[in-house]
Short mmCIF file of C-alpha atoms in Angstrom, two decimals:
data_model
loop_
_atom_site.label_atom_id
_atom_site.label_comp_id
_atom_site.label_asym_id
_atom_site.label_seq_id
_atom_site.Cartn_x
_atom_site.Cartn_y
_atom_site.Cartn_z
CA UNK A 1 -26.87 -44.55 13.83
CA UNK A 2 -26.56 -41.32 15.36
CA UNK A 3 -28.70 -39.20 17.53
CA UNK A 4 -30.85 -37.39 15.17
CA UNK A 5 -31.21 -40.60 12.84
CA UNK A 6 -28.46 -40.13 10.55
CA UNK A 7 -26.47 -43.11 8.90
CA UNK A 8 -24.65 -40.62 6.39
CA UNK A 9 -23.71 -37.48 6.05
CA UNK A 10 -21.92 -35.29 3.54
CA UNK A 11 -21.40 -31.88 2.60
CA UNK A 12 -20.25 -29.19 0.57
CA UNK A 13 -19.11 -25.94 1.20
CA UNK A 14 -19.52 -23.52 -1.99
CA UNK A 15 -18.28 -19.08 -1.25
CA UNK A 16 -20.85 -18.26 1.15
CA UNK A 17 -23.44 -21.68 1.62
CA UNK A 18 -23.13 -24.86 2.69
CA UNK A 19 -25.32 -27.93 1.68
CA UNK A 20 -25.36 -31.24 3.90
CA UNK A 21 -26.40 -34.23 2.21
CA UNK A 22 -27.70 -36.47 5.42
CA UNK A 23 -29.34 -39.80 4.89
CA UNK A 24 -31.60 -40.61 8.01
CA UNK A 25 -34.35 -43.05 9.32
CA UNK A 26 -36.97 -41.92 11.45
CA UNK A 27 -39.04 -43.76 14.21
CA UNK A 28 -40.73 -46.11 11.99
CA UNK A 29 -37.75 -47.12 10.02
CA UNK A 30 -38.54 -45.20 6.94
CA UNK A 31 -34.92 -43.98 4.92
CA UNK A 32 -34.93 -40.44 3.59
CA UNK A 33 -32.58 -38.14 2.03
CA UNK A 34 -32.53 -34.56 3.91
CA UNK A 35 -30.96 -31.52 1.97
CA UNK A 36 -30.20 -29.11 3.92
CA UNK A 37 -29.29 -25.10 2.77
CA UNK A 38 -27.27 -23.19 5.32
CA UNK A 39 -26.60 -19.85 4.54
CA UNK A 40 -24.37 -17.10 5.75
CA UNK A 41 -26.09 -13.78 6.73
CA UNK A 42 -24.00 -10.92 8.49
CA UNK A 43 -21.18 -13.30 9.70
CA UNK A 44 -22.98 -14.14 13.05
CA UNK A 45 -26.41 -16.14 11.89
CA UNK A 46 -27.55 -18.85 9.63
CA UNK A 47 -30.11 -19.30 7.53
CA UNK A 48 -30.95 -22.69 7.24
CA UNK A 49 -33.31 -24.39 4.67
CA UNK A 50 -34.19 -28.16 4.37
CA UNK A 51 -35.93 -30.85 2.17
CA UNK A 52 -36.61 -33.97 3.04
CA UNK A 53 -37.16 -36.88 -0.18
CA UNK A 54 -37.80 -40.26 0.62
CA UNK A 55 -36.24 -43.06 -0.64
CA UNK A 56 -39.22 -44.43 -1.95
CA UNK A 57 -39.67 -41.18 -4.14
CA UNK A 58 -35.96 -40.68 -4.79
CA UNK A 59 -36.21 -42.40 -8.52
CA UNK A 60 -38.61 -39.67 -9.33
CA UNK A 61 -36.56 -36.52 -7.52
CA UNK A 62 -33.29 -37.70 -9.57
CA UNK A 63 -35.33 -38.10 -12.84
CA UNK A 64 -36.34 -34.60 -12.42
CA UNK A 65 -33.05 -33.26 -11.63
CA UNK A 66 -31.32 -35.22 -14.20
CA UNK A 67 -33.64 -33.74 -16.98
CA UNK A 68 -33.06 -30.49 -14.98
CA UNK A 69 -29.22 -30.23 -15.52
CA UNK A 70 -29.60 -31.77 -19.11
CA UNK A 71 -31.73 -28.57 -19.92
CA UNK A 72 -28.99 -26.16 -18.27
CA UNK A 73 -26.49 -28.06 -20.29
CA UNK A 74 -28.22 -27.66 -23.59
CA UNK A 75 -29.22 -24.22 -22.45
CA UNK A 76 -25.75 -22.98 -22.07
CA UNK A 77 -24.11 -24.38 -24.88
CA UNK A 78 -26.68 -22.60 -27.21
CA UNK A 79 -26.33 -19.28 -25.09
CA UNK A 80 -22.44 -19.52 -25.75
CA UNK A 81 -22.86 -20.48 -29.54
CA UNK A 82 -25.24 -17.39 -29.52
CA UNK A 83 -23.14 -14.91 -28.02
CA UNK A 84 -20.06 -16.67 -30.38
CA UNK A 85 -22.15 -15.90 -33.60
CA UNK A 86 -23.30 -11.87 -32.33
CA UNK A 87 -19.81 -11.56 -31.62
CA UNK A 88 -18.56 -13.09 -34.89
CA UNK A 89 -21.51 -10.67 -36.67
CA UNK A 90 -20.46 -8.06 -34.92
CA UNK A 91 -16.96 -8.26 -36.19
CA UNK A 92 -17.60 -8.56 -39.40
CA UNK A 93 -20.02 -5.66 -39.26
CA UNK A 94 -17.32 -3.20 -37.72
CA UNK A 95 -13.93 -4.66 -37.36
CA UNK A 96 -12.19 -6.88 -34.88
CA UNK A 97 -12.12 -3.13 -32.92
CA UNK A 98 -8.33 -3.93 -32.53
CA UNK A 99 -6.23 -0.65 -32.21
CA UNK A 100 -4.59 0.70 -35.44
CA UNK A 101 -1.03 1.58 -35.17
CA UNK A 102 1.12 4.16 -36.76
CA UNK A 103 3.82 2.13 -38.68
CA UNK A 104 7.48 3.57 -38.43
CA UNK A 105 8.43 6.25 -40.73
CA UNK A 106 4.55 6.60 -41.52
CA UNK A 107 3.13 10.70 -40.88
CA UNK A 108 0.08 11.03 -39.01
CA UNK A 109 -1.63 12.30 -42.11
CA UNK A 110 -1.27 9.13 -43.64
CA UNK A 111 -2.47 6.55 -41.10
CA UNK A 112 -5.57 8.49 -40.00
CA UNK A 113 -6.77 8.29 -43.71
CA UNK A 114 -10.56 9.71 -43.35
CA UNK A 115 -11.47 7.98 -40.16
CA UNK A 116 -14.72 10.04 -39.84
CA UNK A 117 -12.52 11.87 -36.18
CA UNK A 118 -11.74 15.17 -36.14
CA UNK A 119 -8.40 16.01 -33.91
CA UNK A 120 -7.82 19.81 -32.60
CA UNK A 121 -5.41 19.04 -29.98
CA UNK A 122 -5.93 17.25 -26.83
CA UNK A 123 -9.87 17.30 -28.12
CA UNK A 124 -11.27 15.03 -30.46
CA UNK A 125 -14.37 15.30 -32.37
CA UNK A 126 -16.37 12.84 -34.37
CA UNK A 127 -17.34 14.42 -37.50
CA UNK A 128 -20.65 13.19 -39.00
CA UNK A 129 -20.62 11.28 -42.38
CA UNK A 130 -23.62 12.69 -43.70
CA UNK A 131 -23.27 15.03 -46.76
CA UNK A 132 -24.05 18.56 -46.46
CA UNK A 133 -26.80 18.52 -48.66
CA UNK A 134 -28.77 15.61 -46.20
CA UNK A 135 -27.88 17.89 -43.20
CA UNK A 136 -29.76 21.24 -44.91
CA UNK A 137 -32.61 18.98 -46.39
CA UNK A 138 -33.28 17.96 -42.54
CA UNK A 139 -32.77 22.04 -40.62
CA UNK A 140 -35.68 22.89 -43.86
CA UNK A 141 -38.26 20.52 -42.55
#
């Protein structure tokens, strides 16, 4: 055992934090599982957060963090098949929004084919798609 109680220690070292995973026994022989949060601030200091679960409670704490990391599991699968099906929707509402490409031999004329884009030199401008006749109905109201 060493000085401060411990019997085991472990830890992890994730970009800026580091968690220690010590088992100890205090004075009256009780067994406990410390967590312990250290966290870089400004290079010098540390800031340093603990939890202490006992062993006697330690059935319960992994319960709850079992059902914990179940519901981030489940939650980021259906946040992934969500953002798969906007993005497939979205595709299939406007295109893959993959460049078009002149083909060789092809005039400019031809592969620009009423794309709604105006062109007067190194300016472009988007030309609405409303007819004239919505566009007068709107300036008489």
């Amino acid at each position: 055992m060493g000085i401060r109680g411990e019997l085991f220690t472990t830890q992890v070292t994730l970009e800026n934090r580091s968690y220690f995973f010590n088992v100890k026994e205090n004075r009256t022989g009780d067994v406990f599982l410390q967590v312990v949060e250290s966290k870089s601030r400004d290079g010098a200091d540390f800031d340093r957060h603990q939890i202490a679960i006992f062993a006697d409670d330690l059935q319960k704490f992994l319960q709850g963090m079992d059902k914990s990391l179940s519901f981030i599991e489940k939650d980021r699968k259906a946040r992934s098949k969500a953002k798969a099906e906007k993005k497939a929707l979205k595709e299939e509402k406007y295109g893959t929004g993959k460049k078009i490409y002149r083909k060789k031999g092809e005039s400019d004329k031809e592969s620009r084919k009423n794309d709604g884009i105006k062109r007067t030199g190194r300016v472009i401008h988007v030309v609405s798609k409303r007819s004239a006749s919505d566009e007068s109905s709107e300036s008489t109201n």
